[in-house]
Coordinates of C-alpha atoms and ligand atoms in Angstrom, one line a residue:
X788 CA 57.9 -114.8 158.1
X789 CA 58.0 -113.8 154.4
X790 CA 55.1 -115.5 152.6
X791 CA 55.4 -117.9 149.7
X792 CA 52.8 -117.1 147.1
X793 CA 51.9 -119.2 144.1
X794 CA 50.3 -118.3 140.8
X795 CA 48.9 -121.3 139.1
X796 CA 47.8 -121.4 135.5
X797 CA 48.1 -123.1 132.1
X798 CA 50.6 -120.5 130.8
X799 CA 49.6 -121.4 127.3
X800 CA 51.7 -119.2 126.6
X801 CA 53.0 -117.2 129.6
X802 CA 52.5 -113.5 128.8
X803 CA 53.3 -110.1 130.2
X804 CA 50.0 -110.0 132.1
X805 CA 51.1 -113.1 134.2
X806 CA 54.6 -111.7 134.8
X807 CA 53.5 -108.2 135.6
X808 CA 50.9 -109.2 138.1
X809 CA 53.1 -111.8 139.7
X810 CA 55.9 -109.2 140.1
X811 CA 53.6 -106.6 141.5
X812 CA 52.0 -109.2 144.0
X813 CA 55.5 -110.0 145.1
X814 CA 56.1 -106.3 145.8
X815 CA 52.7 -105.6 147.4
X816 CA 52.9 -108.7 149.7
X817 CA 56.7 -108.7 150.2
X818 CA 56.5 -112.4 149.2
X819 CA 58.4 -114.9 147.3
X820 CA 56.3 -115.8 144.2
X821 CA 56.4 -119.0 142.1
X822 CA 54.5 -119.7 138.9
X823 CA 53.0 -123.2 139.0
X824 CA 52.0 -124.6 135.6
X825 CA 49.1 -127.0 135.6
X826 CA 49.5 -130.4 134.0
X827 CA 45.8 -131.3 133.4
X828 CA 43.8 -128.2 134.2
X829 CA 40.5 -129.5 135.8
X830 CA 38.3 -126.6 134.7
X831 CA 39.2 -126.0 131.0
X832 CA 40.2 -127.7 127.8
X833 CA 43.8 -129.0 127.6
X834 CA 46.5 -126.6 126.6
X835 CA 47.6 -126.3 123.0
X836 CA 51.4 -126.4 123.8
X837 CA 52.9 -129.5 125.3
X838 CA 54.2 -129.6 128.9
X839 CA 57.7 -129.4 127.6
X840 CA 56.9 -126.4 125.4
X841 CA 55.1 -124.6 128.2
X842 CA 58.0 -125.2 130.6
X843 CA 60.5 -124.0 128.0
X844 CA 58.5 -120.8 127.5
X845 CA 58.3 -120.2 131.3
X846 CA 62.0 -120.8 131.7
X847 CA 62.8 -118.4 128.9
X848 CA 60.4 -115.8 130.3
X849 CA 61.8 -115.9 133.8
X850 CA 65.5 -115.9 132.8
X851 CA 67.5 -113.0 134.1
X852 CA 65.6 -112.2 137.3
X853 CA 65.3 -113.9 140.7
X854 CA 62.1 -112.5 142.2
X855 CA 59.8 -114.9 140.4
X856 CA 60.4 -118.7 140.5
X857 CA 59.0 -121.7 138.9
X858 CA 57.5 -124.7 140.6
X859 CA 56.9 -127.8 138.5
X860 CA 55.3 -130.1 141.0
X861 CA 51.9 -130.2 139.2
X862 CA 53.6 -131.5 136.1
X863 CA 55.3 -134.2 138.1
X864 CA 52.0 -135.5 139.6
X865 CA 49.6 -137.9 137.9
X866 CA 46.1 -136.8 137.2
X867 CA 44.3 -133.5 137.4
X868 CA 46.2 -130.5 138.9
X869 CA 44.1 -129.7 141.9
X870 CA 45.3 -126.6 143.7
X871 CA 44.2 -128.0 147.1
X872 CA 46.8 -130.9 146.6
X873 CA 49.5 -128.4 145.7
X874 CA 48.9 -126.3 148.7
X875 CA 48.7 -129.3 151.0
X876 CA 52.2 -130.4 149.7
X877 CA 53.6 -126.9 150.2
X878 CA 52.0 -126.7 153.7
X879 CA 53.8 -130.0 154.6
X880 CA 57.1 -128.6 153.4
X881 CA 56.8 -125.1 154.9
X882 CA 55.3 -125.7 158.3
X883 CA 53.7 -122.4 159.5
X884 CA 55.2 -120.2 156.8
X885 CA 52.4 -118.0 155.3
X886 CA 51.2 -119.3 152.0
X887 CA 49.3 -117.2 149.5
X888 CA 47.3 -118.4 146.6
X889 CA 47.2 -115.7 143.9
X890 CA 44.3 -115.8 141.5
X891 CA 43.0 -113.4 138.9
X892 CA 39.6 -111.8 139.7
X893 CA 38.0 -113.9 136.9
X894 CA 39.3 -117.2 138.3
X895 CA 38.4 -116.2 141.9
X896 CA 34.8 -115.7 140.9
X897 CA 34.7 -119.4 139.9
X898 CA 36.4 -120.7 143.0
X899 CA 33.4 -122.6 144.3
X900 CA 33.8 -125.0 141.3
X901 CA 37.3 -125.9 142.4
X902 CA 38.0 -129.3 144.0
X903 CA 37.5 -129.1 147.8
X904 CA 37.5 -125.3 147.5
X905 CA 36.6 -124.5 151.2
X906 CA 39.9 -126.2 152.2
X907 CA 41.9 -123.7 150.2
X908 CA 41.3 -121.1 153.0
X909 CA 42.6 -123.5 155.6
X910 CA 45.8 -124.0 153.7
X911 CA 46.6 -120.5 152.4
X912 CA 45.7 -116.9 152.2
X913 CA 44.1 -115.8 148.9
X914 CA 45.4 -112.8 147.0
X915 CA 42.8 -111.7 144.3
X916 CA 44.5 -109.9 141.4
X917 CA 42.5 -107.2 139.8
X918 CA 41.9 -107.8 136.1
X919 CA 40.5 -105.3 133.5
X920 CA 36.8 -105.3 132.8
X921 CA 33.8 -105.6 135.0
X922 CA 34.6 -107.7 138.1
X923 CA 32.6 -110.9 137.8
X924 CA 29.9 -111.5 140.3
X925 CA 30.6 -113.8 143.2
X926 CA 28.2 -116.6 144.1
X927 CA 26.6 -116.4 147.5
X928 CA 28.7 -119.3 148.9
X929 CA 31.9 -117.4 147.9
X930 CA 30.6 -114.2 149.7
X931 CA 29.9 -116.2 152.8
X932 CA 33.4 -117.8 152.7
X933 CA 35.1 -114.5 152.2
X934 CA 33.1 -112.7 155.0
X935 CA 35.3 -112.1 158.0
X936 CA 38.5 -113.0 156.1
X937 CA 39.0 -109.7 154.2
X938 CA 42.1 -107.8 155.2
X939 CA 43.3 -104.5 153.6
X940 CA 46.9 -104.5 154.8
X941 CA 49.4 -106.9 153.3
X942 CA 51.3 -107.1 156.7
X943 CA 48.4 -109.1 158.1
X944 CA 49.4 -112.0 155.8
X945 CA 52.8 -112.2 157.5
X946 CA 51.5 -113.0 160.9
X947 CA 49.2 -116.0 160.1
X948 CA 49.9 -119.1 158.0
X949 CA 46.5 -119.0 156.1
X950 CA 42.9 -117.8 156.1
X951 CA 42.9 -114.2 154.9
X952 CA 41.7 -112.8 151.6
X953 CA 43.2 -109.6 150.2
X954 CA 42.3 -107.8 147.0
X955 CA 45.5 -106.7 145.2
X956 CA 45.2 -103.7 143.0
X957 CA 47.6 -104.5 140.2
X958 CA 48.3 -102.6 136.9
X959 CA 45.3 -103.4 134.6
X960 CA 46.6 -105.2 131.6
X961 CA 44.0 -106.6 129.2
X962 CA 46.2 -109.3 128.0
X963 CA 45.1 -113.0 127.9
X964 CA 46.7 -116.2 126.6
X965 CA 43.6 -116.8 124.5
X966 CA 43.9 -113.5 122.7
X967 CA 47.6 -114.2 122.1
X968 CA 46.7 -117.7 120.7
X969 CA 44.1 -116.1 118.4
X970 CA 46.6 -113.6 117.1
X971 CA 49.2 -116.2 116.5
X972 CA 46.7 -118.4 114.7
X973 CA 45.9 -115.5 112.4
X974 CA 49.6 -115.2 111.5
X975 CA 50.1 -112.1 113.6
X976 CA 53.1 -111.7 115.9
X977 CA 52.1 -110.2 119.3
X978 CA 55.7 -109.1 119.9
X979 CA 55.2 -106.9 122.9
X980 CA 52.5 -108.9 124.6
X981 CA 55.0 -111.7 125.2
X982 CA 58.2 -111.5 127.2
X983 CA 61.5 -111.0 125.3
X984 CA 62.8 -114.4 126.3
X985 CA 60.2 -116.1 124.1
X986 CA 62.0 -114.6 121.1
X987 CA 65.5 -115.5 122.2
X988 CA 65.3 -119.1 121.2
X989 CA 63.7 -120.0 117.8
X990 CA 60.7 -122.3 117.8
X991 CA 59.4 -121.5 121.3
X992 CA 56.0 -120.4 119.8
X993 CA 55.9 -123.2 117.2
X994 CA 53.0 -124.9 119.1
X995 CA 50.7 -122.1 118.0
X996 CA 51.7 -122.3 114.4
X997 CA 54.0 -119.3 114.6
X998 CA 57.2 -119.5 112.7
X999 CA 57.6 -115.8 112.3
X1000 CA 60.7 -114.0 113.5
X1001 CA 60.4 -110.8 115.6
Ligands
ATP1840 P1 43.4 -118.0 128.9 O1 43.1 -116.7 128.1 O2 43.9 -119.1 128.1 O3 42.2 -118.3 129.8 P2 45.0 -116.5 130.9 O4 45.6 -115.4 130.1 O5 43.8 -116.2 131.7 O6 44.6 -117.7 129.8 P3 46.0 -118.5 132.7 O7 47.2 -119.3 132.6 O8 44.7 -119.2 132.6 O9 46.1 -117.2 131.7 O10 46.0 -117.6 134.1 C1 46.7 -118.0 135.2 C2 46.3 -117.0 136.3 O11 46.7 -115.7 136.0 C3 44.7 -116.9 136.5 O12 44.5 -116.7 137.9 C4 44.4 -115.6 135.8 O13 43.2 -115.0 136.2 C5 45.6 -114.8 136.0 N1 45.9 -113.8 134.9 C6 46.2 -114.0 133.6 N2 46.3 -112.9 132.9 C7 46.1 -111.9 133.8 C8 46.1 -110.4 133.7 N3 46.3 -109.8 132.5 N4 45.8 -109.7 134.8 C9 45.6 -110.3 136.0 N5 45.6 -111.7 136.2 C10 45.8 -112.4 135.1

């Protein structure tokens, strides 16, 4: 069965790094991929842009293609956006369909701080997306959890509903939302770090104080 993969994040704002790695993961895994914006991210300060602004940016970024989708369930839930709850809901909807949690290498190194993190492996496979820079060290508990789960071939993820870990070697793009927010706050316009769609409608970047036109 073709896996369903999710990439969660704050997307504050969505940028070409998110889109490129999600697209490549979809190709490498032969999977449907959905971006899942978090409402109240449990591990970091609240986003600058409102929920409505982040959704508008995501919709604009994803327009004109049908490989990457958008799943708004975390925005519709009360309270912190725990990935374990999102995966449990997807598992209930999709039966034994393989699910894949996509996470950047930076986020994966901090996985043991996530709510009920060991359960994530019962609910989904994990696809770790390479990110430029030195790969962050994993704590011992994460090494122990990954031991025996590593697979090298994406096809392995098609035969089981959950439980494998695969490292996905995606194009290294040293782009981050924090860098983009800093540039916008300095009055700069990171035109080519952001998807075209964000410039189609005026005001999509207003949350970051940017009123400049491309
Ligand atoms: P911030 O700079 O605000 O921390 P971010 O650019 O890391 O934001 P998030 O929305 O926090 O974006 O990221 C969502 C997911 O996408 C995370 O798993 C993150 O590791 C991954 N990700 C973001 N940018 C990249 C990139 N350039 N390459 C690979 N993975 C990325």
